Coordinates of C-alpha atoms in Angstrom, one line a residue:
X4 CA 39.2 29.0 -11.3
X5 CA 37.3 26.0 -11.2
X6 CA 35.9 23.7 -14.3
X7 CA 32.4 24.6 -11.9
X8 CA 32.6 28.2 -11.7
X9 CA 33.7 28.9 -15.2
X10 CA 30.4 26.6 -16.6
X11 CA 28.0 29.2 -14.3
X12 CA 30.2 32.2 -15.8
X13 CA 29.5 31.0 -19.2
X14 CA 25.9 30.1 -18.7
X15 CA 25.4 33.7 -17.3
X16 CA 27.1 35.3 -20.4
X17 CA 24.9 33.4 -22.3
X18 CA 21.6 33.9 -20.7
X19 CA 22.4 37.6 -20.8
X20 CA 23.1 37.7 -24.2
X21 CA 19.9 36.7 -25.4
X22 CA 18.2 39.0 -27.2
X23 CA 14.5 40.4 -26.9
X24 CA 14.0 39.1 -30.4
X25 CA 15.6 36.2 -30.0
X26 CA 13.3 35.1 -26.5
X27 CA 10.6 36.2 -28.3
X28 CA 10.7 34.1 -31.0
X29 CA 11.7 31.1 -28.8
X30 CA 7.9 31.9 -27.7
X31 CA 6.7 31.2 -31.3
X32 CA 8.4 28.2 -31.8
X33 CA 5.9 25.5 -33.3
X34 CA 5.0 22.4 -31.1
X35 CA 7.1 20.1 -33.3
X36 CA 10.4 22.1 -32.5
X37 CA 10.0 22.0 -28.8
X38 CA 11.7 19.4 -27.1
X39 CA 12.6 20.8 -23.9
X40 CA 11.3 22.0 -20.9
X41 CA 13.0 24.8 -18.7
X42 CA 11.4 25.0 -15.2
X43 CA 12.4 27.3 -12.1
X44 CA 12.8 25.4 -9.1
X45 CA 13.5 28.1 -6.6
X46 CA 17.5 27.3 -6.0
X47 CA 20.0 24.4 -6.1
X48 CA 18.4 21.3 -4.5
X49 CA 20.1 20.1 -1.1
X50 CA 20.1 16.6 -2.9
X51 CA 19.0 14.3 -5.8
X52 CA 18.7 11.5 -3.2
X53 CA 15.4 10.8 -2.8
X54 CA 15.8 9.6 0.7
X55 CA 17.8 12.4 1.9
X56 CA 15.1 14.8 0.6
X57 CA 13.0 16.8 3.3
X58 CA 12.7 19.8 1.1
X59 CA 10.5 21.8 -1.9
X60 CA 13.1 22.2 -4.4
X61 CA 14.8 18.7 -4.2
X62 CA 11.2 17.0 -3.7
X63 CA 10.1 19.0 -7.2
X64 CA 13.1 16.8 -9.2
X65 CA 13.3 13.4 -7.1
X66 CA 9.6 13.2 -8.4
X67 CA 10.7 13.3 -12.0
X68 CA 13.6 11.0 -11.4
X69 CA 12.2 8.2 -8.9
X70 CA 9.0 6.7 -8.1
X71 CA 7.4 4.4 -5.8
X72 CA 4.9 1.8 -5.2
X73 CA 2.1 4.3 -5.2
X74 CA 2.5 7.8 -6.9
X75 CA 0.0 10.9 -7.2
X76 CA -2.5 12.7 -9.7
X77 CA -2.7 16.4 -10.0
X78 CA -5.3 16.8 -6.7
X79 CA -2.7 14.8 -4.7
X80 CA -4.9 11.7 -5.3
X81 CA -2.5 8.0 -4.8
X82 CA -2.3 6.2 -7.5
X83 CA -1.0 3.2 -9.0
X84 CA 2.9 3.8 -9.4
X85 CA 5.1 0.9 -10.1
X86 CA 2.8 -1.1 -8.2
X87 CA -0.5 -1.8 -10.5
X88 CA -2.3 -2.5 -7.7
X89 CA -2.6 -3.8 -4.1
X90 CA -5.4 -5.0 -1.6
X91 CA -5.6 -4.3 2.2
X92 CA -6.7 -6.9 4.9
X93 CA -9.7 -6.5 6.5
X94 CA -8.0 -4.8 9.7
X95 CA -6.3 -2.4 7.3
X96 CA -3.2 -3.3 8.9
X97 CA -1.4 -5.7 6.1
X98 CA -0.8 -4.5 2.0
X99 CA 0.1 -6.0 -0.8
X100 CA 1.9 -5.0 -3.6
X101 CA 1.7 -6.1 -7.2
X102 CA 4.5 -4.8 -9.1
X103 CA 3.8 -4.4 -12.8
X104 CA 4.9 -6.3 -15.4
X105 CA 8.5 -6.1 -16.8
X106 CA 9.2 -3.0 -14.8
X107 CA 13.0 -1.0 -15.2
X108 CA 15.5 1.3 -13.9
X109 CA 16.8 3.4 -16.5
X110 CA 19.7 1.4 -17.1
X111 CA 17.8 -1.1 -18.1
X112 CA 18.2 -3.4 -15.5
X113 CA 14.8 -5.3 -13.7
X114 CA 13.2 -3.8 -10.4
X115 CA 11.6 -6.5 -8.3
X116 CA 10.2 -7.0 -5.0
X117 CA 13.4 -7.5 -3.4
X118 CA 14.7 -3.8 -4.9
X119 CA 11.3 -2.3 -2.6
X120 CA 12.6 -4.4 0.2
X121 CA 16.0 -2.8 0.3
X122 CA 14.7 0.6 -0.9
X123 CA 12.4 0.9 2.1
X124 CA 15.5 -0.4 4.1
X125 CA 17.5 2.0 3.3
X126 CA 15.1 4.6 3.9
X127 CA 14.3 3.2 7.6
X128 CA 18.3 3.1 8.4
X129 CA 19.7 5.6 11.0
X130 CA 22.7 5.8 9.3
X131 CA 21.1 6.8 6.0
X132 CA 20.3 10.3 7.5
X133 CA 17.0 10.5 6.2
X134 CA 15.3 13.8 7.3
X135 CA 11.8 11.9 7.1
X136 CA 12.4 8.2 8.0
X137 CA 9.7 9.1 10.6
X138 CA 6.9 8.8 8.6
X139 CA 7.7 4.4 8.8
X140 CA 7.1 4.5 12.1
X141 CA 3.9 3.6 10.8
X142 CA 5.4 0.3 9.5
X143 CA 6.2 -2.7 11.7
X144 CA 9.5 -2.2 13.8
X145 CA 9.7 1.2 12.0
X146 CA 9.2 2.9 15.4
X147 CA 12.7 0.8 16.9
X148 CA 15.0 1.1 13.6
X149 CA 14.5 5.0 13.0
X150 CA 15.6 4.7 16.7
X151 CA 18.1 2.6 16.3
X152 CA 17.0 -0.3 18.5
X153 CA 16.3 -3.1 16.1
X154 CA 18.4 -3.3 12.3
X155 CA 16.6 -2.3 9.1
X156 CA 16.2 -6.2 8.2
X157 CA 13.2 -6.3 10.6
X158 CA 11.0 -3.7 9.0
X159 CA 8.0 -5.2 8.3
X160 CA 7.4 -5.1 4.6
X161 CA 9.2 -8.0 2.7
X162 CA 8.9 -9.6 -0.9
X163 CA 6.5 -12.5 -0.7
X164 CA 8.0 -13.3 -4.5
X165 CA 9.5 -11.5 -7.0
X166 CA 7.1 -9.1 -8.0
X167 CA 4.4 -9.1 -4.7
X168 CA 5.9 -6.9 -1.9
X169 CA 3.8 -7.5 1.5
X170 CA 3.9 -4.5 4.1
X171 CA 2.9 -4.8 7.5
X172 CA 1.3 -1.6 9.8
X173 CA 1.3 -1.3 13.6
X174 CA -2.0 0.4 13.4
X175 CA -4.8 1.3 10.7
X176 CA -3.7 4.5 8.6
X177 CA -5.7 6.2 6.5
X178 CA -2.6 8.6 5.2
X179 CA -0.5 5.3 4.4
X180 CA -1.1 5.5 0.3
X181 CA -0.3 9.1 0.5
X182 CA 3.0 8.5 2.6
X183 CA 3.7 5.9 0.0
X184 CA 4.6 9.1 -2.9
X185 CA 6.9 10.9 -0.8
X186 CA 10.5 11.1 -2.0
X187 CA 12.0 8.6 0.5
X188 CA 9.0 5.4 -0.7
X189 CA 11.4 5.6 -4.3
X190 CA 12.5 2.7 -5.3
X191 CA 16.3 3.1 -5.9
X192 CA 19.1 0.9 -7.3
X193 CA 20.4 0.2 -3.8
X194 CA 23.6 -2.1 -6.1
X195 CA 24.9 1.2 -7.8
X196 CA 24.3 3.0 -4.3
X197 CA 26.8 0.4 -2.3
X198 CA 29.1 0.7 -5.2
X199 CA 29.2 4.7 -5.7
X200 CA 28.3 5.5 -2.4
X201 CA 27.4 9.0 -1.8
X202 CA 28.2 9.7 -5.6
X203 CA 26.1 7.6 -6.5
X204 CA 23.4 10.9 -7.9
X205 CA 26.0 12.1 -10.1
X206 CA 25.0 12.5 -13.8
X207 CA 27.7 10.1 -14.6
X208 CA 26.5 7.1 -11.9
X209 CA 22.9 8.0 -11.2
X210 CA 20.5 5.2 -12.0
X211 CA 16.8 5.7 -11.7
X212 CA 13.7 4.7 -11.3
X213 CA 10.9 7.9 -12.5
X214 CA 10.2 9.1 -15.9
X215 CA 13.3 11.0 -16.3
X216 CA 17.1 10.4 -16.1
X217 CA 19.7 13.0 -15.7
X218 CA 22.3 14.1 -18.2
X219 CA 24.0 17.1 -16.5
X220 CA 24.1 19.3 -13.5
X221 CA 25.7 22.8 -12.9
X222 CA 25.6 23.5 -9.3
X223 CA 23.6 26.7 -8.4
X224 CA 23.1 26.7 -12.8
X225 CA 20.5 24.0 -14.0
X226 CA 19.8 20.3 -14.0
X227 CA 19.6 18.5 -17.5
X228 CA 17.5 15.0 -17.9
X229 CA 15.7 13.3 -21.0
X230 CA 13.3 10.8 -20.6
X231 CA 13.9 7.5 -19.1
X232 CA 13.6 4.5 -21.9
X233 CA 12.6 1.9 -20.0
X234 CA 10.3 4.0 -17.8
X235 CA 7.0 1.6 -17.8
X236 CA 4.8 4.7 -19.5
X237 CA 7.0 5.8 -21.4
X238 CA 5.3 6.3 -24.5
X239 CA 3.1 8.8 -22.7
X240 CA 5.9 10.7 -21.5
X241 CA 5.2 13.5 -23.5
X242 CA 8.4 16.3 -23.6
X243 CA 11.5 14.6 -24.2
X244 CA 14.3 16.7 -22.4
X245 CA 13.9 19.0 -18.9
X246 CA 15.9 21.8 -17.3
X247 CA 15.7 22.5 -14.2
X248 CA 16.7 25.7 -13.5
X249 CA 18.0 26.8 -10.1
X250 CA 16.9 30.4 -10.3
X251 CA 16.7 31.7 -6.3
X252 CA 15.6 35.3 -6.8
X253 CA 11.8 35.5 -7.7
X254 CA 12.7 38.6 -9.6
X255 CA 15.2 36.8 -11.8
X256 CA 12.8 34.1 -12.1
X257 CA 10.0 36.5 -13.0
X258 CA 12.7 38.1 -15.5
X259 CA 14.1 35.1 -17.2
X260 CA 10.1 33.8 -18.2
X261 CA 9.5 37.2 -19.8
X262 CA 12.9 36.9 -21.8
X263 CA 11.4 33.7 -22.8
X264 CA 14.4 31.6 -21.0
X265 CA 11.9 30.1 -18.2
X266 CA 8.4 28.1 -19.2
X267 CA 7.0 27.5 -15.3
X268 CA 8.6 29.8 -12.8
X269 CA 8.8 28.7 -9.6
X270 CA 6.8 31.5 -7.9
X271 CA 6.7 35.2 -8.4
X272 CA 8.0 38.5 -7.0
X273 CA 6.1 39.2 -4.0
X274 CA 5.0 42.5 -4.0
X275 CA 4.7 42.8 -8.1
X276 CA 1.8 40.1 -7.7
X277 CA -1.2 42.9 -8.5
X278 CA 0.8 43.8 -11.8
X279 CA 2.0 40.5 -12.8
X280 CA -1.9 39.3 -12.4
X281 CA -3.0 42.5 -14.4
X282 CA -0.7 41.9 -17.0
X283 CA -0.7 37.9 -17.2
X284 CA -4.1 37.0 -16.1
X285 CA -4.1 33.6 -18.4
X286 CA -0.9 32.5 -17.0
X287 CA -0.5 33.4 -13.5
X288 CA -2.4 30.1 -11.7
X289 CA -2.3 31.3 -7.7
X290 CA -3.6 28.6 -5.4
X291 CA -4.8 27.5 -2.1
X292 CA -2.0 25.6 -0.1
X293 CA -2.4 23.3 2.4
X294 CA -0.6 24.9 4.8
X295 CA -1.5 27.5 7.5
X296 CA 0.1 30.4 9.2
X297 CA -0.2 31.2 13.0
X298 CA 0.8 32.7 16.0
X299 CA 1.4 30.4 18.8
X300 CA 1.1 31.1 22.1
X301 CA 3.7 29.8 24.9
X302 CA 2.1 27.6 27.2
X303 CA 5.3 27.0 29.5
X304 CA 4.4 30.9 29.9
X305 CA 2.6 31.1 33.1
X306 CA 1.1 34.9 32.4
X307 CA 0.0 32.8 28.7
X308 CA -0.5 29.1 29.9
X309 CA -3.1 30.7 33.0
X310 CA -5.0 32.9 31.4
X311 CA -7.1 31.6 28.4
X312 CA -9.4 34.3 28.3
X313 CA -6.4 37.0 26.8
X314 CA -5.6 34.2 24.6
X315 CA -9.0 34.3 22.9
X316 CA -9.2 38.4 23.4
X317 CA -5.4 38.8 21.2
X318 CA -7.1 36.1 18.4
X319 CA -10.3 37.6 18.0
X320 CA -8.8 41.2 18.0
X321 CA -6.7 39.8 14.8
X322 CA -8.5 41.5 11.6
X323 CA -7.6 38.7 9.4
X324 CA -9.4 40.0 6.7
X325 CA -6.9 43.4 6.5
X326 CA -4.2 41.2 6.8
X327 CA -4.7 38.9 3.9
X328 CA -6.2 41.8 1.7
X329 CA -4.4 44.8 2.3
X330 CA -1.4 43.7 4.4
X331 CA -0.7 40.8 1.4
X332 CA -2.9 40.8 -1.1
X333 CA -1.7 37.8 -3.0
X334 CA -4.5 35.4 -2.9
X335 CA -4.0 34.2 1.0
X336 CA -7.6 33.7 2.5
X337 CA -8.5 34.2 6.1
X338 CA -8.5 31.2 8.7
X339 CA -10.5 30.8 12.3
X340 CA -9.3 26.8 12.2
X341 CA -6.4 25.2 13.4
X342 CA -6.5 23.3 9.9
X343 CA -7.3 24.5 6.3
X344 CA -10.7 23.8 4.7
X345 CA -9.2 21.7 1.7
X346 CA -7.5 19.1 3.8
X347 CA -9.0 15.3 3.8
X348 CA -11.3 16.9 0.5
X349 CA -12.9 19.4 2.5
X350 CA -14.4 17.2 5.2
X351 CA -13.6 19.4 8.3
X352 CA -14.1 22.5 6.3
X353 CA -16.6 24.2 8.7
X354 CA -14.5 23.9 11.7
X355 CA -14.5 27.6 12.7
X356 CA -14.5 29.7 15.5
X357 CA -18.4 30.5 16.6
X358 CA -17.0 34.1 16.4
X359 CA -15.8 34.1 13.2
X360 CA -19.2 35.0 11.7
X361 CA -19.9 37.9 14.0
X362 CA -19.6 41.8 12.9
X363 CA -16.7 42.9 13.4
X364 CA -17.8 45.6 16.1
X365 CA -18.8 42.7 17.7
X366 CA -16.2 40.3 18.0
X367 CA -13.9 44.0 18.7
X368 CA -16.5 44.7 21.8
X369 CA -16.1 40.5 22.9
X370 CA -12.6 41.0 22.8
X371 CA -12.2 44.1 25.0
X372 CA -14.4 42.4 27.4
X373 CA -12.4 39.3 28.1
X374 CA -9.6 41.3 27.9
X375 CA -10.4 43.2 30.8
X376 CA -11.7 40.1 32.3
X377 CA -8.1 38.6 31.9
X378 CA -7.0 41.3 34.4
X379 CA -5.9 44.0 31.6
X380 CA -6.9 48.0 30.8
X381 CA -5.8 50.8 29.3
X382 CA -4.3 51.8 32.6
X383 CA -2.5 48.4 33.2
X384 CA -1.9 47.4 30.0
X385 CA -0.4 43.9 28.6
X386 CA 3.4 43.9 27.3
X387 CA 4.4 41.1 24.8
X388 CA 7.4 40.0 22.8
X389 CA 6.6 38.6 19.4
X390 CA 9.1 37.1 17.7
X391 CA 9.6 36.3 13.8
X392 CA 12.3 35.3 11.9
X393 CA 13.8 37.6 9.5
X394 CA 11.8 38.1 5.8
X395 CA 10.1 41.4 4.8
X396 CA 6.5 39.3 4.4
X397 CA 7.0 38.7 8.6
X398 CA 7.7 41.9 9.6
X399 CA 4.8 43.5 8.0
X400 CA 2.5 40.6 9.4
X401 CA 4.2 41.5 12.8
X402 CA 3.6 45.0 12.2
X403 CA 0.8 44.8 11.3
X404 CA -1.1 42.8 14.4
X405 CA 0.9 44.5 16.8
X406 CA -0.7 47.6 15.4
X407 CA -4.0 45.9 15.8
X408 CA -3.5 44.7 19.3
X409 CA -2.2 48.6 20.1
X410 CA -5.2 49.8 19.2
X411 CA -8.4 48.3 19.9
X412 CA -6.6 46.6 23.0
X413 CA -4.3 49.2 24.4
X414 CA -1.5 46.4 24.3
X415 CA 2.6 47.2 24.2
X416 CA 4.1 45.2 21.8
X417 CA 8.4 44.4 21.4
X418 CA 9.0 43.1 17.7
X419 CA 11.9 40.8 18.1
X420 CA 13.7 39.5 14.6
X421 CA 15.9 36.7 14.8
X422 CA 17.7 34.9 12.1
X423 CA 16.4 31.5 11.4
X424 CA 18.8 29.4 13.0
X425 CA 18.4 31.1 16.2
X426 CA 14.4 32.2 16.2
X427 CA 14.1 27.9 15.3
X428 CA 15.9 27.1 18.7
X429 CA 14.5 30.1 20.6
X430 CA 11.0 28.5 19.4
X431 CA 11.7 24.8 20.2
X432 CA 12.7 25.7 23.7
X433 CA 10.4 27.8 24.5
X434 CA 12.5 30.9 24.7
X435 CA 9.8 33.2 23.7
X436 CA 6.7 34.8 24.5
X437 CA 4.5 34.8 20.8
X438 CA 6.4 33.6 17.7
X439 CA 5.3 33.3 14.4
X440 CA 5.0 29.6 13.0
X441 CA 3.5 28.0 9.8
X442 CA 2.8 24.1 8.9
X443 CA 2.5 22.7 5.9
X444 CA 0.5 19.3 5.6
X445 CA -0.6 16.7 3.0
X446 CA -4.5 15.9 2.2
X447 CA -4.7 13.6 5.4
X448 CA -6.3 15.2 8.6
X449 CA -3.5 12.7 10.5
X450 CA -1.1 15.6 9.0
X451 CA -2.0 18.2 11.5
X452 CA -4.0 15.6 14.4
X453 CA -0.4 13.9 14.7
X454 CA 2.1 16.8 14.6
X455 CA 1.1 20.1 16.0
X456 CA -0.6 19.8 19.4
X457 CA -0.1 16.3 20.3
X458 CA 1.9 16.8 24.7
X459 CA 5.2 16.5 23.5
X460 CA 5.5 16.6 19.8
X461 CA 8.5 17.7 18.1
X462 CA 6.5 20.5 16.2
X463 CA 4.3 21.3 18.9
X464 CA 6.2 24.3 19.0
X465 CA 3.8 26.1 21.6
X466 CA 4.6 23.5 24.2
X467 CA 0.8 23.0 24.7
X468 CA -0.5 19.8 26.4
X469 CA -3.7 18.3 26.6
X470 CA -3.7 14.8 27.3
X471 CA -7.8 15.0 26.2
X472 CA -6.3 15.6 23.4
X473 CA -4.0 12.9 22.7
X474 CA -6.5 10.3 23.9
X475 CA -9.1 11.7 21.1
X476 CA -6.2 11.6 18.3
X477 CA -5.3 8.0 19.6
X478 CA -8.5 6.7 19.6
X479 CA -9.2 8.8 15.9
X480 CA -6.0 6.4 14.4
X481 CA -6.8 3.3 15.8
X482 CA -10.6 3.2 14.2
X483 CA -11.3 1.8 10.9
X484 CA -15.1 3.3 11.2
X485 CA -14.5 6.8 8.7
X486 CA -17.5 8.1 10.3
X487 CA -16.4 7.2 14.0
X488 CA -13.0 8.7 13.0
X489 CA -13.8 11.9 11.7
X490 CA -15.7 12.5 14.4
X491 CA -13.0 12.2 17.1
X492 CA -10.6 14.5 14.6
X493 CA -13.5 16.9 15.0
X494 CA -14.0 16.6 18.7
X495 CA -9.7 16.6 18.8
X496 CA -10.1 20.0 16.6
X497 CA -12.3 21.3 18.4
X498 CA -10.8 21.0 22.0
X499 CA -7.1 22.3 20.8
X500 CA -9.0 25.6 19.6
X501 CA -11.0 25.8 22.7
X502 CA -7.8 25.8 24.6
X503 CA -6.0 28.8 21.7
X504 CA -2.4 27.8 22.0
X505 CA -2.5 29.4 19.0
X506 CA -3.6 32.2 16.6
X507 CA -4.5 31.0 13.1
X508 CA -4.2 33.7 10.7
X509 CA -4.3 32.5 7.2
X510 CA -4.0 29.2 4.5
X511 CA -1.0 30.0 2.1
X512 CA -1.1 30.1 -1.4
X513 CA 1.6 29.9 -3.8
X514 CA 1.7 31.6 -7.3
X515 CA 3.1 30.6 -10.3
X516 CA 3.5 31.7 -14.2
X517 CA 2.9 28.9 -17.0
X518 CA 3.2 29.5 -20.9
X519 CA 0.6 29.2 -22.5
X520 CA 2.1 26.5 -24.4
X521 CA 2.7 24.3 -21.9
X522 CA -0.7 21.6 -21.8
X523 CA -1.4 18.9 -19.3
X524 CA -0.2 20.7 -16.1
X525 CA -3.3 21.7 -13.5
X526 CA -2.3 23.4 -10.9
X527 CA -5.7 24.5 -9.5
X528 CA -6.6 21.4 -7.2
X529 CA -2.9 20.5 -6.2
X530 CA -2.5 21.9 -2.8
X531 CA 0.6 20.3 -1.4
X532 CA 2.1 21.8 -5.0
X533 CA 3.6 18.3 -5.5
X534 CA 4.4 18.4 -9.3
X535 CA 5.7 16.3 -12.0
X536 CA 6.6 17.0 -15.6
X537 CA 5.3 13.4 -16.8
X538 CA 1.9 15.3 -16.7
X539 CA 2.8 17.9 -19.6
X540 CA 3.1 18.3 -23.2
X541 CA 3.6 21.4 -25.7

């Protein structure tokens, strides 16, 4: 048996054995006892390597354990990380960094310029692996290196002297500074990386660059850090130790914070979320996401792509609001937008269909008309496939509409569940008729202009094309005029949902459970759920 199996055996034994009275007390203890921190993190993360991160769970810990030139309040906000500050050129295509003064990795050796440089490098290479080295083909000769056409030395974002770091854009972003707190911006200590290689994140070689540093890790059992000593604020770092636990199950999650064993879950059973909000109203925080889930439509589909008038009948026949508060019922809220009303701080909030105000005997009776006007009746009725990947919360969606399509539209509907690997390539290929899909953004418009419907896009999953479209998003990006851009956005916006290559049913939410003992964390305005334990304190 191995030295890694026979750790997780113990730990269970140990969990298990902890008495009622014994977690309940641990829930008394005064302020000045507590030193440590257990969080749920919803399973083992895929990696500790900021870079190679593309993920929740691994994103959650990187952002305790690495930081970059620009990191993030509690609203998702940028701010000043280990750089203090920075200016932009008048064409907003050129940044400078200032790094602040005296900054450390946690081994106490100096970070400099020339440690961003290699960082960003890294990042940029091919042979890295990074699942997100996309988002520098903002950066000069990002585009060509992610590609592999040009080497990493010719990024454009170099160290001017040892603590000014100069970065270079192909266009005018207004998303850069957010970019800049993802996982991959980190600084790491690229010298420990070409000496350890890929073990360089073990507990006994990791060197870092956040507020924390790790001490131990149990695959599949916990993470163990303390605070990082040279970590530039770390006198208002706040709890001194953090676990990380990698608790999968909801229910064990749930389980383990009753027991006392768990301080902030990482979400919560499902369909226990009307009791668990009865019984723990002051510590069950459930909030918007940014992030939508939809239907999409495929247009390579000629009985779909041709006929835009059944597209509009099968969305407006959607009941959204039975679907979010009966079919649910966990907080979800209703969408008639192809993006959420929080993104960019609300600006495109009123982006809704015209329709979505109407009774709903009204928009039933407009639907029925334009189905029939699409060619369809109760005598020739429309067959579909829709396809979802298998989770109970999908089915009962799937159910769900397909029971509303049956009966207001007369409409046959074939429920097709497919394991994820296989429902992901049946969807990129276009091997479907309707499929369920979701996308989850940042606070930056550019997050769903740039992905979702642009002719061609990796995630355009429903194959749509508009090259109206891609001309209104092109012209959005290259504008420094705010005004002049979020106009285009809204004019892009607004043609995509003309066209309906997709049916947006709701914005997520995500729940989670907080002692009451725990101060400092927000949750309430964080919508990408981008979290880091620097904020807290008992």
């Amino acid at each position: 048996m191995s030295k890694t199996i026979i750790s997780l055996l113990i730990g269970g034994l140990l969990l298990a054995a902890c008495s009622k009275s014994e977690s309940n007390s641990a829930n008394h203890l005064s302020t000045s006892v507590r030193d440590t921190i257990n969080i749920g993190v919803g399973g083992e993360p895929p990696t500790l390597d900021p870079d190679l991160s593309g993920d929740s769970i691994s994103a959650r810990v990187v952002h305790d354990f690495f930081e970059g030139l620009v990191s993030f309040d509690q609203t998702g906000e940028p701010i000043p990380g280990l750089a203090s500050s920075w200016e932009i050129s008048p064409d907003q295509k050129t940044y400078t960094f200032h790094l602040r003064q005296g900054i450390k990795f946690s081994d106490g050796s100096p970070i400099s310029a020339e440690d961003v440089v290699k960082s960003w490098q890294r990042f940029a290479n091919p042979k890295t692996g990074s699942p997100q080295n996309n988002m520098l083909e903002i950066v000069l000769n990002g585009e060509q290196i992610v590609k592999g056409k040009l080497p990493p030395s010719s990024l454009g974002v170099s160290a001017a002297n040892p603590t000014t770091v100069v970065v270079k854009l192909v266009r005018p972003s207004e998303s850069f500074l957010y970019l800049l707190s993802s996982p991959g911006f980190s600084i790491v200590p690229t010298q420990v990386i070409a000496t350890k290689g890929a073990l360089w994140t073990e507990p006994q070689n990791i060197v870092t660059s956040g507020a924390y540093k790790i001490t131990e890790h149990i695959i599949n059992g916990s993470i163990s850090a303390v605070k990082n000593p040279y970590y530039y604020d770390e006198s208002n770092v706040k709890i001194a130790k953090v676990k990380y636990l990698a608790i999968a199950d909801n229910n064990s999650d749930f389980n383990q914070y009753q027991a006392g064993n768990v301080d902030i879950t990482y979400s919560i059973p499902n369909d226990r979320y009307k009791e668990i909000k009865a019984k723990y109203a002051h510590e069950l925080h459930t909030v918007q996401q940014e992030a939508i889930y939809f239907y999409d439509f495929n247009m390579m589909r000629p009985e779909l792509k041709n006929n835009l008038k059944l597209r509009q009948a099968l969305s407006m026949v959607v009941d959204r609001d039975t679907l979010v508060n009966e079919v649910l019922g966990q907080g979800q809220t209703e969408l008639f937008s192809y993006i959420t009303p929080t993104v960019a701080n609300g600006k495109y909030a009123n982006l809704n269909y015209a329709w979505a105000n109407l009774p709903r005997e009204q928009q039933i009776a407009e639907a029925k008309k334009l189905y029939a006007q699409a060619g369809y009746s109760l005598d020739h009725p429309l067959t579909l496939e829709l396809a979802y990947n298998t989770l109970d919360s999908h089915k009962k969606i799937a159910v769900a509409i397909a029971s509303m399509w049956k009966d207001v539209l007369g409409v046959n509907v074939v429920l097709t569940n497919m394991e994820w690997k296989t429902f992901i390539l049946a969807r990129q290929k276009g091997n479907y008729q309707v499929a369920r899909d979701g996308w989850t953004a940042g606070k930056n418009i550019t997050d769903y202009t740039d992905f979702m419907f642009l002719c061609g896009a990796p995630q355009n999953n429903t194959h749509y094309c508009n090259p109206a479209y891609d001309q209104l998003v092109r012209q959005a990006n290259q504008t420094i005029d705010q005004s002049q851009k979020i106009m285009l956005n809204k004019q892009a916006i607004k043609l995509a949902m003309d066209d309906y290559p997709i049916i947006p049913l709701y914005q997520y939410t995500y729940s989670r459970l907080i002692k009451p003992y725990v101060k400092g964390y927000d949750p309430s305005n964080n919508h990408g759920d981008d979290v880091m334990t620097k904020w807290m304190y008992f």
